[in-house]
Amino acid sequence: MALDIEKVKEAMYKLVKDSAGMKKWKATDLHKACEELFGDEYDKRGIGKDAIKELVEEGKLVYTYFGGSYLEIPHKEGAAND
Amino acid sequence: MPVEKKYETPLLDQLETGEWPSFVKEIKAAAENNAMANDLLGLLEQSYREKIGHWKHGGIVGVMGYGGGVIGRYTDLPDKYPAISHFHTMRVNQPAGWFYTSEALRTLCDIWDAHGSGLTNMHGSTGDIIFLGTRTEELENVFSKLTAAGFDLGGSGSDVRTPSCCCGKARCEWACYDTMGLTYYITNRYQDELHRPAFPYKMKFKMSGCPNDCVASVARADISIIGTWRDEIQVNQEEVRNYAKSGLDITKEIAMLCPGKCIEWDGNEIQIDNSNCRHCMHCINLMPKALAPGKDRGAAILVGSKAPIVEGALLSSVLVPFIKLEEPYDDLEIWEVIENMWDIWCEEGKNRERIGEFIQRVGLGNFLDAIGLEPQPEMVAFPRDNPYVFYEEYFEEEEDQ
């Protein structure tokens, strides 16, 4: 049976949420972690890419830039002025 | 609405003197009607006085769904300069070759006058239209008006940056392929990679139509696609003689400066040893009516250049010595090579490591092996010098002996 995208999204979100403030995740890091979790069923160019896209479009994750681009839980950044 | 002048700017005023256009003049013009530009003058004057920049980096701002196209900026003096407490940059994907109608430019300017500082860079070094300075809450408004006008945001961060090219066949007789067509295709093919950063660091494509390389892709692009030819330079001997008659010293200014030393001039005809031609364009540039690139045209694809940011500058190395770049672009084999390159770079690259630095670290031989490309003699760091591809069969022969 094909891998369910909701399962992948849930796993990715949990990885980012559980390590918020301790580790910043790049898209490639999430793919590597999901390859370990789901094995050969996981296709980073297909379901992996789509899962990240959906998580960002749903507002559950945001792209951030601090030297490189990362995926994080939405939050107010320290540098932001009112 | 007119804005009252708030700041005296004696240091900035000095930058308006002289014959050249001044950015101060432009900011002052914008400041007459825009509070952001007005506060920018005050902050810039303070920065010149104190020799300190007063900007903070904003890492989260963007438009919904995109990971690129907005570069967050805040001032560290928001109470003193409230109009620029947010001053985010937006990168707008430019049309290939930077062609616009005057109406399109007016539309862009109207959007930016309404929602930003009114200040732009035309164009940034990446090639994008740069909108300088807006607030977080205005980003979506600008984005929706841009898309309604047929524009989109460009790249920023660890993504495919907005592809850019020279004017190619639209205005240049030396274009060896349709740079604008290919740029448009690459922009569409890699929309996901452009808007959703997924790489260790930035990835730039630049397309030049001939080896003159007007967009400097050999020095600035991770993937440089540079037009070239593989047959003989086209020669019109009558026009060569006309250049000589008009005073051009062909021996001194062309033959002696030819890097391949492949040109001879006997006072009547020019002879070119095309097998030793380096395709530098020097002779063609000096005698455009007499010489032209060959008829069998295409492009060389190079990889790995970058400007010095995290580490030093790199120039590109040849990956594919010659490829015919003709439609349908979907059928070209190069996309598989590029996507394989991205896979190995994503898998093994370090954070903020450009692909050229990655290739240096792992070695070009190993890199070629990983992406499934056979080494070729043209893959050298410098022409006719220093090949850094290792041929395993040589070592096997030595072992046999």
CSV table of C-alpha atoms in Angstrom, one decimal:
chain,number,residue,atom,x,y,z
A,1,MET,CA,0.0,0.0,0.0
A,2,ALA,CA,1.3,3.5,-0.9
A,3,LEU,CA,2.5,5.7,1.9
A,4,ASP,CA,-0.1,8.1,3.2
A,5,ILE,CA,0.9,11.8,2.8
A,6,GLU,CA,-0.9,12.6,6.1
A,7,LYS,CA,1.4,10.2,7.9
A,8,VAL,CA,4.5,11.8,6.4
A,9,LYS,CA,3.2,15.3,7.3
A,10,GLU,CA,2.5,14.2,10.8
A,11,ALA,CA,6.0,12.7,11.2
A,12,MET,CA,7.7,15.8,9.8
A,13,TYR,CA,5.7,18.2,12.0
A,14,LYS,CA,6.5,16.1,15.0
A,15,LEU,CA,10.2,16.2,14.2
A,16,VAL,CA,10.2,19.9,13.9
A,17,LYS,CA,7.9,20.6,16.9
A,18,ASP,CA,9.7,18.3,19.3
A,19,SER,CA,13.1,19.9,18.6
A,20,ALA,CA,12.0,23.5,18.4
A,21,GLY,CA,14.6,25.8,20.0
A,22,MET,CA,17.2,23.0,19.9
A,23,LYS,CA,17.6,22.0,16.3
A,24,LYS,CA,16.8,23.8,13.0
A,25,TRP,CA,15.6,21.4,10.2
A,26,LYS,CA,16.4,21.9,6.6
A,27,ALA,CA,14.2,20.2,4.0
A,28,THR,CA,17.0,17.8,3.3
A,29,ASP,CA,17.3,16.9,7.0
A,30,LEU,CA,13.5,16.1,7.0
A,31,HIS,CA,13.9,13.9,4.0
A,32,LYS,CA,16.8,12.0,5.5
A,33,ALA,CA,14.8,11.5,8.8
A,34,CYS,CA,11.7,10.3,6.8
A,35,GLU,CA,13.8,7.9,4.8
A,36,GLU,CA,14.9,6.3,8.0
A,37,LEU,CA,11.3,6.3,9.4
A,38,PHE,CA,9.5,5.0,6.3
A,39,GLY,CA,12.3,3.2,4.4
A,40,ASP,CA,12.0,2.6,0.6
A,41,GLU,CA,8.3,3.7,0.5
A,42,TYR,CA,9.5,7.3,1.1
A,43,ASP,CA,10.2,9.3,-2.1
A,44,LYS,CA,11.7,12.6,-1.3
A,45,ARG,CA,11.1,14.0,-4.8
A,46,GLY,CA,7.4,13.0,-4.7
A,47,ILE,CA,5.6,12.5,-1.4
A,48,GLY,CA,8.4,14.2,0.6
A,49,LYS,CA,8.2,17.4,-1.5
A,50,ASP,CA,4.4,17.4,-1.4
A,51,ALA,CA,4.3,16.9,2.3
A,52,ILE,CA,6.5,19.9,3.0
A,53,LYS,CA,4.5,22.0,0.5
A,54,GLU,CA,1.2,21.2,2.2
A,55,LEU,CA,2.6,21.8,5.7
A,56,VAL,CA,3.8,25.3,4.7
A,57,GLU,CA,0.6,26.1,2.8
A,58,GLU,CA,-1.5,25.0,5.8
A,59,GLY,CA,0.6,27.4,8.0
A,60,LYS,CA,1.8,24.6,10.3
A,61,LEU,CA,5.5,25.2,9.3
A,62,VAL,CA,7.2,28.3,7.9
A,63,TYR,CA,10.4,28.8,6.0
A,64,THR,CA,13.0,30.8,7.9
A,65,TYR,CA,16.3,32.1,6.9
A,66,PHE,CA,19.3,32.3,9.2
A,67,GLY,CA,22.3,31.8,7.0
A,68,GLY,CA,20.5,29.0,5.3
A,69,SER,CA,16.8,28.2,4.8
A,70,TYR,CA,15.0,26.1,7.5
A,71,LEU,CA,11.6,24.9,8.3
A,72,GLU,CA,10.2,25.9,11.7
A,73,ILE,CA,7.0,26.2,13.7
A,74,PRO,CA,5.6,29.7,13.2
A,75,HIS,CA,6.7,32.1,15.9
A,76,LYS,CA,7.6,35.7,16.4
A,77,GLU,CA,11.2,36.2,15.8
A,78,GLY,CA,13.4,38.1,18.3
A,79,ALA,CA,14.6,40.7,15.8
A,80,ALA,CA,11.0,41.7,14.8
A,81,ASN,CA,9.9,45.2,15.7
A,82,ASP,CA,6.2,46.0,16.4
B,1,MET,CA,0.6,62.8,-0.1
B,2,PRO,CA,3.5,65.3,0.5
B,3,VAL,CA,5.8,64.4,3.5
B,4,GLU,CA,7.5,67.1,5.5
B,5,LYS,CA,11.3,67.0,5.4
B,6,LYS,CA,12.5,65.9,8.8
B,7,TYR,CA,16.3,65.5,8.6
B,8,GLU,CA,19.3,67.6,7.7
B,9,THR,CA,21.7,65.5,5.7
B,10,PRO,CA,25.0,67.3,5.2
B,11,LEU,CA,27.0,64.1,4.7
B,12,LEU,CA,24.6,62.6,2.2
B,13,ASP,CA,24.4,65.9,0.4
B,14,GLN,CA,28.1,65.5,-0.5
B,15,LEU,CA,27.1,62.4,-2.4
B,16,GLU,CA,24.9,64.4,-4.8
B,17,THR,CA,27.8,66.5,-6.0
B,18,GLY,CA,29.7,65.5,-9.2
B,19,GLU,CA,28.5,64.5,-12.6
B,20,TRP,CA,27.1,61.0,-11.9
B,21,PRO,CA,23.6,60.0,-10.9
B,22,SER,CA,23.2,59.9,-7.1
B,23,PHE,CA,21.2,57.4,-5.1
B,24,VAL,CA,20.8,60.3,-2.5
B,25,LYS,CA,19.0,62.3,-5.1
B,26,GLU,CA,16.6,59.4,-5.8
B,27,ILE,CA,15.9,58.8,-2.1
B,28,LYS,CA,15.3,62.5,-1.6
B,29,ALA,CA,12.8,62.5,-4.5
B,30,ALA,CA,11.0,59.5,-3.0
B,31,ALA,CA,11.1,61.2,0.4
B,32,GLU,CA,8.9,64.1,-0.8
B,33,ASN,CA,5.9,61.8,-0.8
B,34,ASN,CA,6.9,58.8,1.2
B,35,ALA,CA,7.6,58.6,5.0
B,36,MET,CA,9.7,55.5,4.7
B,37,ALA,CA,12.1,57.1,2.3
B,38,ASN,CA,12.1,60.2,4.5
B,39,ASP,CA,13.1,58.2,7.6
B,40,LEU,CA,15.6,56.3,5.5
B,41,LEU,CA,17.5,59.5,4.8
B,42,GLY,CA,17.7,60.2,8.5
B,43,LEU,CA,18.9,56.8,9.4
B,44,LEU,CA,21.5,56.7,6.6
B,45,GLU,CA,22.9,60.1,7.6
B,46,GLN,CA,23.2,58.8,11.2
B,47,SER,CA,25.0,55.7,9.8
B,48,TYR,CA,27.5,57.8,7.9
B,49,ARG,CA,28.1,60.0,11.0
B,50,GLU,CA,28.6,57.1,13.3
B,51,LYS,CA,30.1,54.6,10.8
B,52,ILE,CA,27.6,52.0,12.0
B,53,GLY,CA,24.9,50.2,10.1
B,54,HIS,CA,21.5,50.3,11.9
B,55,TRP,CA,19.8,47.2,10.4
B,56,LYS,CA,18.7,43.9,11.9
B,57,HIS,CA,18.1,40.7,9.9
B,58,GLY,CA,14.6,39.3,9.8
B,59,GLY,CA,14.5,35.6,9.1
B,60,ILE,CA,10.9,34.7,9.1
B,61,VAL,CA,8.9,37.2,7.0
B,62,GLY,CA,7.6,36.0,3.7
B,63,VAL,CA,4.4,35.4,1.8
B,64,MET,CA,2.2,32.4,2.5
B,65,GLY,CA,3.5,29.2,1.0
B,66,TYR,CA,6.8,30.6,-0.3
B,67,GLY,CA,10.2,30.3,1.3
B,68,GLY,CA,11.9,32.8,-0.9
B,69,GLY,CA,11.5,36.2,-2.4
B,70,VAL,CA,11.4,38.3,0.8
B,71,ILE,CA,14.4,39.4,2.8
B,72,GLY,CA,13.5,40.6,6.2
B,73,ARG,CA,15.0,43.9,7.5
B,74,TYR,CA,14.3,45.9,10.7
B,75,THR,CA,16.1,49.0,12.0
B,76,ASP,CA,17.6,48.8,15.5
B,77,LEU,CA,16.3,52.4,16.0
B,78,PRO,CA,12.5,51.9,15.6
B,79,ASP,CA,11.5,54.6,18.0
B,80,LYS,CA,13.6,57.2,16.2
B,81,TYR,CA,12.7,56.1,12.7
B,82,PRO,CA,9.2,54.5,13.1
B,83,ALA,CA,8.4,54.5,9.3
B,84,ILE,CA,11.3,52.1,8.7
B,85,SER,CA,11.0,49.9,11.8
B,86,HIS,CA,10.2,47.3,9.1
B,87,PHE,CA,12.1,47.7,5.8
B,88,HIS,CA,11.8,44.3,4.1
B,89,THR,CA,13.2,43.7,0.6
B,90,MET,CA,11.1,41.9,-2.0
B,91,ARG,CA,12.7,40.2,-5.0
B,92,VAL,CA,10.5,40.1,-8.1
B,93,ASN,CA,11.2,37.6,-10.9
B,94,GLN,CA,12.3,39.6,-13.9
B,95,PRO,CA,11.3,38.7,-17.4
B,96,ALA,CA,14.1,36.9,-19.3
B,97,GLY,CA,16.5,39.4,-20.8
B,98,TRP,CA,14.9,42.2,-18.8
B,99,PHE,CA,12.4,43.2,-21.4
B,100,TYR,CA,9.4,45.3,-20.2
B,101,THR,CA,6.7,47.4,-21.7
B,102,SER,CA,6.6,50.9,-20.2
B,103,GLU,CA,3.1,50.0,-19.0
B,104,ALA,CA,4.5,47.0,-17.1
B,105,LEU,CA,7.1,49.3,-15.4
B,106,ARG,CA,4.4,51.8,-14.5
B,107,THR,CA,2.3,49.0,-13.0
B,108,LEU,CA,5.3,47.8,-10.9
B,109,CYS,CA,6.1,51.3,-9.7
B,110,ASP,CA,2.4,52.0,-8.8
B,111,ILE,CA,2.3,48.8,-6.7
B,112,TRP,CA,5.5,49.8,-4.9
B,113,ASP,CA,4.5,53.5,-4.4
B,114,ALA,CA,1.2,52.2,-2.8
B,115,HIS,CA,2.7,49.6,-0.5
B,116,GLY,CA,6.4,50.3,0.0
B,117,SER,CA,9.1,52.9,0.1
B,118,GLY,CA,8.9,53.7,-3.7
B,119,LEU,CA,12.6,52.8,-3.9
B,120,THR,CA,13.8,50.0,-6.3
B,121,ASN,CA,17.0,48.5,-7.6
B,122,MET,CA,16.7,47.8,-11.3
B,123,HIS,CA,18.1,45.2,-11.1
B,124,GLY,CA,19.8,43.4,-8.2
B,125,SER,CA,23.0,41.4,-8.9
B,126,THR,CA,20.8,38.3,-9.0
B,127,GLY,CA,18.9,39.8,-11.9
B,128,ASP,CA,15.6,40.3,-10.0
B,129,ILE,CA,13.7,43.5,-9.8
B,130,ILE,CA,14.3,44.6,-6.2
B,131,PHE,CA,11.7,46.4,-4.2
B,132,LEU,CA,13.4,48.1,-1.2
B,133,GLY,CA,11.5,48.5,2.0
B,134,THR,CA,8.0,47.6,3.1
B,135,ARG,CA,6.2,46.4,6.2
B,136,THR,CA,5.3,42.8,7.1
B,137,GLU,CA,1.6,43.5,6.8
B,138,GLU,CA,2.1,44.8,3.2
B,139,LEU,CA,3.8,41.7,1.9
B,140,GLU,CA,0.7,39.8,0.9
B,141,ASN,CA,-0.9,42.9,-0.6
B,142,VAL,CA,2.2,43.5,-2.8
B,143,PHE,CA,2.3,39.8,-3.7
B,144,SER,CA,-1.4,39.6,-4.7
B,145,LYS,CA,-1.1,42.7,-6.9
B,146,LEU,CA,2.1,41.4,-8.5
B,147,THR,CA,0.6,38.1,-9.4
B,148,ALA,CA,-2.5,39.9,-10.8
B,149,ALA,CA,-0.2,41.9,-13.0
B,150,GLY,CA,1.5,38.7,-14.2
B,151,PHE,CA,4.6,38.9,-12.0
B,152,ASP,CA,5.9,36.5,-9.3
B,153,LEU,CA,8.4,36.6,-6.6
B,154,GLY,CA,12.0,35.5,-7.2
B,155,GLY,CA,14.3,33.3,-5.2
B,156,SER,CA,16.2,33.9,-2.0
B,157,GLY,CA,17.7,31.7,0.7
B,158,SER,CA,18.8,28.1,-0.1
B,159,ASP,CA,16.8,27.7,-3.3
B,160,VAL,CA,17.1,28.0,-7.0
B,161,ARG,CA,17.7,31.7,-7.4
B,162,THR,CA,15.8,33.6,-10.2
B,163,PRO,CA,17.4,32.4,-13.4
B,164,SER,CA,18.8,35.2,-15.5
B,165,CYS,CA,20.3,35.6,-19.0
B,166,CYS,CA,21.7,38.0,-21.5
B,167,CYS,CA,19.4,39.4,-24.2
B,168,GLY,CA,20.4,36.6,-26.5
B,169,LYS,CA,18.8,36.3,-29.9
B,170,ALA,CA,16.5,39.2,-29.1
B,171,ARG,CA,19.3,41.7,-29.7
B,172,CYS,CA,22.6,39.9,-30.3
B,173,GLU,CA,24.0,38.4,-33.5
B,174,TRP,CA,26.4,36.2,-31.6
B,175,ALA,CA,23.9,34.3,-29.5
B,176,CYS,CA,24.6,30.6,-30.0
B,177,TYR,CA,21.3,29.5,-28.5
B,178,ASP,CA,18.0,31.1,-27.3
B,179,THR,CA,19.0,32.2,-23.9
B,180,MET,CA,15.7,33.9,-23.2
B,181,GLY,CA,13.7,30.8,-24.2
B,182,LEU,CA,15.8,28.5,-22.0
B,183,THR,CA,15.6,30.9,-19.1
B,184,TYR,CA,11.9,31.0,-19.3
B,185,TYR,CA,11.8,27.2,-19.5
B,186,ILE,CA,14.1,26.7,-16.5
B,187,THR,CA,12.1,29.2,-14.5
B,188,ASN,CA,8.9,27.2,-15.1
B,189,ARG,CA,10.5,23.8,-14.8
B,190,TYR,CA,12.0,24.6,-11.4
B,191,GLN,CA,9.2,26.6,-9.8
B,192,ASP,CA,9.1,24.3,-6.8
B,193,GLU,CA,12.8,24.6,-6.2
B,194,LEU,CA,12.6,28.4,-6.7
B,195,HIS,CA,9.9,29.0,-4.2
B,196,ARG,CA,10.6,26.2,-1.6
B,197,PRO,CA,14.2,26.2,-0.4
B,198,ALA,CA,15.5,22.6,-0.3
B,199,PHE,CA,19.2,22.9,-0.8
B,200,PRO,CA,22.2,23.2,1.4
B,201,TYR,CA,22.7,26.8,0.0
B,202,LYS,CA,21.8,28.9,-2.9
B,203,MET,CA,21.8,27.6,-6.5
B,204,LYS,CA,22.1,30.0,-9.4
B,205,PHE,CA,21.5,29.5,-13.1
B,206,LYS,CA,22.8,32.1,-15.5
B,207,MET,CA,22.5,31.8,-19.3
B,208,SER,CA,25.0,33.6,-21.7
B,209,GLY,CA,24.5,33.3,-25.4
B,210,CYS,CA,28.2,33.4,-26.3
B,211,PRO,CA,31.6,33.2,-24.6
B,212,ASN,CA,31.6,37.0,-24.1
B,213,ASP,CA,29.4,35.9,-21.2
B,214,CYS,CA,27.6,39.3,-20.7
B,215,VAL,CA,25.9,38.0,-17.5
B,216,ALA,CA,29.3,36.8,-16.1
B,217,SER,CA,27.8,33.3,-15.5
B,218,VAL,CA,31.3,31.8,-15.4
B,219,ALA,CA,32.0,33.8,-12.3
B,220,ARG,CA,28.7,34.0,-10.5
B,221,ALA,CA,26.5,31.0,-11.3
B,222,ASP,CA,26.5,27.5,-9.8
B,223,ILE,CA,25.3,26.3,-13.2
B,224,SER,CA,26.6,28.4,-16.1
B,225,ILE,CA,25.2,27.8,-19.6
B,226,ILE,CA,27.4,29.5,-22.1
B,227,GLY,CA,26.8,29.6,-25.8
B,228,THR,CA,29.6,28.2,-28.1
B,229,TRP,CA,30.1,26.5,-31.4
B,230,ARG,CA,31.9,23.4,-32.5
B,231,ASP,CA,32.7,24.0,-36.1
B,232,GLU,CA,34.8,26.8,-37.7
B,233,ILE,CA,34.7,30.6,-37.1
B,234,GLN,CA,32.9,32.1,-40.1
B,235,VAL,CA,35.3,34.4,-42.0
B,236,ASN,CA,34.7,37.1,-44.6
B,237,GLN,CA,38.1,37.8,-46.0
B,238,GLU,CA,37.0,41.0,-47.9
B,239,GLU,CA,35.8,42.5,-44.6
B,240,VAL,CA,39.1,41.4,-42.9
B,241,ARG,CA,41.0,43.4,-45.5
B,242,ASN,CA,38.7,46.4,-45.0
B,243,TYR,CA,39.5,46.3,-41.3
B,244,ALA,CA,43.2,46.3,-42.1
B,245,LYS,CA,42.8,49.2,-44.6
B,246,SER,CA,41.0,51.2,-41.9
B,247,GLY,CA,44.0,50.9,-39.7
B,248,LEU,CA,43.5,47.8,-37.5
B,249,ASP,CA,46.8,46.1,-36.9
B,250,ILE,CA,45.6,42.6,-37.2
B,251,THR,CA,49.0,41.0,-36.3
B,252,LYS,CA,49.5,43.1,-33.2
B,253,GLU,CA,45.9,43.5,-31.9
B,254,ILE,CA,44.5,40.1,-32.9
B,255,ALA,CA,47.0,37.4,-33.8
B,256,MET,CA,49.5,38.2,-31.0
B,257,LEU,CA,46.7,38.5,-28.4
B,258,CYS,CA,45.0,35.2,-29.5
B,259,PRO,CA,45.3,32.9,-26.4
B,260,GLY,CA,45.4,29.8,-28.7
B,261,LYS,CA,48.0,31.4,-31.0
B,262,CYS,CA,45.9,30.1,-33.8
B,263,ILE,CA,45.6,33.1,-36.1
B,264,GLU,CA,47.9,34.1,-38.9
B,265,TRP,CA,47.6,37.2,-41.1
B,266,ASP,CA,49.7,37.5,-44.3
B,267,GLY,CA,48.6,41.0,-45.2
B,268,ASN,CA,45.9,39.7,-47.5
B,269,GLU,CA,44.1,36.8,-45.8
B,270,ILE,CA,43.5,35.6,-42.2
B,271,GLN,CA,44.0,31.9,-41.4
B,272,ILE,CA,42.5,30.4,-38.3
B,273,ASP,CA,43.6,27.0,-36.9
B,274,ASN,CA,40.2,26.2,-35.4
B,275,SER,CA,41.5,23.1,-33.7
B,276,ASN,CA,43.4,25.4,-31.4
B,277,CYS,CA,40.8,28.1,-31.0
B,278,ARG,CA,39.8,28.7,-27.3
B,279,HIS,CA,36.6,30.4,-28.3
B,280,CYS,CA,37.5,33.5,-26.4
B,281,MET,CA,35.7,35.8,-28.9
B,282,HIS,CA,38.6,38.3,-29.0
B,283,CYS,CA,39.0,38.2,-32.8
B,284,ILE,CA,35.3,38.3,-33.3
B,285,ASN,CA,34.8,41.2,-31.0
B,286,LEU,CA,37.5,43.2,-32.8
B,287,MET,CA,36.3,42.4,-36.3
B,288,PRO,CA,32.5,41.9,-36.0
B,289,LYS,CA,31.8,42.5,-39.7
B,290,ALA,CA,34.5,40.0,-40.7
B,291,LEU,CA,34.2,37.1,-38.2
B,292,ALA,CA,31.3,35.3,-36.6
B,293,PRO,CA,30.9,32.2,-34.4
B,294,GLY,CA,30.5,29.0,-36.4
B,295,LYS,CA,27.2,27.7,-37.7
B,296,ASP,CA,27.0,24.5,-35.5
B,297,ARG,CA,26.0,26.3,-32.4
B,298,GLY,CA,25.0,25.2,-28.9
B,299,ALA,CA,26.3,25.7,-25.4
B,300,ALA,CA,28.8,24.4,-22.8
B,301,ILE,CA,27.5,23.7,-19.4
B,302,LEU,CA,29.8,24.6,-16.5
B,303,VAL,CA,29.4,24.1,-12.8
B,304,GLY,CA,30.6,25.5,-9.5
B,305,SER,CA,31.3,29.2,-9.7
B,306,LYS,CA,30.5,31.7,-6.9
B,307,ALA,CA,31.3,35.1,-5.6
B,308,PRO,CA,33.2,35.3,-2.3
B,309,ILE,CA,30.6,35.2,0.5
B,310,VAL,CA,31.3,32.4,3.0
B,311,GLU,CA,34.5,31.4,1.3
B,312,GLY,CA,36.6,32.7,-1.6
B,313,ALA,CA,35.5,33.1,-5.3
B,314,LEU,CA,35.4,30.2,-7.7
B,315,LEU,CA,35.1,30.0,-11.4
B,316,SER,CA,33.0,27.4,-13.2
B,317,SER,CA,34.5,24.1,-14.6
B,318,VAL,CA,33.2,22.4,-17.7
B,319,LEU,CA,30.6,19.7,-17.0
B,320,VAL,CA,29.2,19.3,-20.6
B,321,PRO,CA,31.6,20.6,-23.3
B,322,PHE,CA,28.9,20.9,-25.9
B,323,ILE,CA,25.2,20.4,-26.1
B,324,LYS,CA,22.6,21.5,-28.7
B,325,LEU,CA,20.0,23.5,-26.9
B,326,GLU,CA,16.9,23.4,-29.0
B,327,GLU,CA,13.3,22.9,-28.3
B,328,PRO,CA,11.6,20.9,-27.0
B,329,TYR,CA,13.8,21.5,-23.9
B,330,ASP,CA,11.9,18.8,-22.0
B,331,ASP,CA,13.9,16.2,-24.1
B,332,LEU,CA,17.3,17.4,-23.1
B,333,GLU,CA,19.4,14.9,-21.0
B,334,ILE,CA,20.9,17.7,-19.0
B,335,TRP,CA,18.0,17.9,-16.6
B,336,GLU,CA,18.7,14.4,-15.3
B,337,VAL,CA,22.4,15.4,-14.8
B,338,ILE,CA,21.4,18.6,-12.9
B,339,GLU,CA,18.9,16.7,-10.7
B,340,ASN,CA,21.4,14.0,-9.9
B,341,MET,CA,23.9,16.8,-8.9
B,342,TRP,CA,21.3,18.3,-6.6
B,343,ASP,CA,20.6,14.8,-5.1
B,344,ILE,CA,24.2,14.2,-4.2
B,345,TRP,CA,24.8,17.8,-3.0
B,346,CYS,CA,21.6,17.6,-0.8
B,347,GLU,CA,22.7,14.2,0.5
B,348,GLU,CA,26.4,15.0,1.3
B,349,GLY,CA,26.7,18.9,1.2
B,350,LYS,CA,27.3,20.9,4.4
B,351,ASN,CA,25.1,23.7,5.4
B,352,ARG,CA,26.0,26.9,3.4
B,353,GLU,CA,28.3,24.9,1.1
B,354,ARG,CA,27.9,26.0,-2.5
B,355,ILE,CA,28.0,23.1,-5.0
B,356,GLY,CA,31.4,24.4,-6.3
B,357,GLU,CA,32.8,24.1,-2.8
B,358,PHE,CA,31.3,20.7,-2.4
B,359,ILE,CA,32.9,19.6,-5.7
B,360,GLN,CA,36.3,20.9,-4.5
B,361,ARG,CA,35.9,19.0,-1.2
B,362,VAL,CA,34.9,15.7,-2.6
B,363,GLY,CA,37.0,16.0,-5.9
B,364,LEU,CA,35.6,16.4,-9.4
B,365,GLY,CA,36.4,12.7,-10.2
B,366,ASN,CA,34.2,11.4,-7.3
B,367,PHE,CA,31.5,14.0,-8.1
B,368,LEU,CA,31.3,12.9,-11.7
B,369,ASP,CA,31.2,9.3,-10.6
B,370,ALA,CA,28.3,10.0,-8.2
B,371,ILE,CA,26.2,11.8,-10.9
B,372,GLY,CA,26.9,9.2,-13.5
B,373,LEU,CA,28.8,11.4,-16.0
B,374,GLU,CA,31.9,10.1,-17.9
B,375,PRO,CA,35.1,12.2,-17.5
B,376,GLN,CA,36.1,14.1,-20.6
B,377,PRO,CA,39.3,15.9,-21.5
B,378,GLU,CA,37.5,19.2,-21.6
B,379,MET,CA,36.7,19.0,-17.8
B,380,VAL,CA,39.8,20.9,-16.7
B,381,ALA,CA,40.2,23.7,-14.2
B,382,PHE,CA,42.1,25.8,-16.7
B,383,PRO,CA,42.2,25.2,-20.5
B,384,ARG,CA,45.2,23.1,-21.5
B,385,ASP,CA,46.4,22.9,-18.0
B,386,ASN,CA,45.9,20.9,-14.8
B,387,PRO,CA,43.3,18.2,-15.5
B,388,TYR,CA,42.0,17.0,-12.2
B,389,VAL,CA,40.1,14.0,-13.4
B,390,PHE,CA,41.7,10.7,-12.5
B,391,TYR,CA,41.5,7.9,-15.0
B,392,GLU,CA,41.3,4.6,-13.1
B,393,GLU,CA,42.6,2.6,-16.0
B,394,TYR,CA,46.0,4.3,-15.8
B,395,PHE,CA,46.3,3.2,-12.2
B,396,GLU,CA,45.2,-0.3,-13.1
B,397,GLU,CA,47.9,-0.5,-15.9
B,398,GLU,CA,50.5,0.6,-13.4
B,399,GLU,CA,49.4,-2.0,-10.9
B,400,ASP,CA,49.5,-4.7,-13.7
B,401,GLN,CA,53.1,-3.7,-14.5
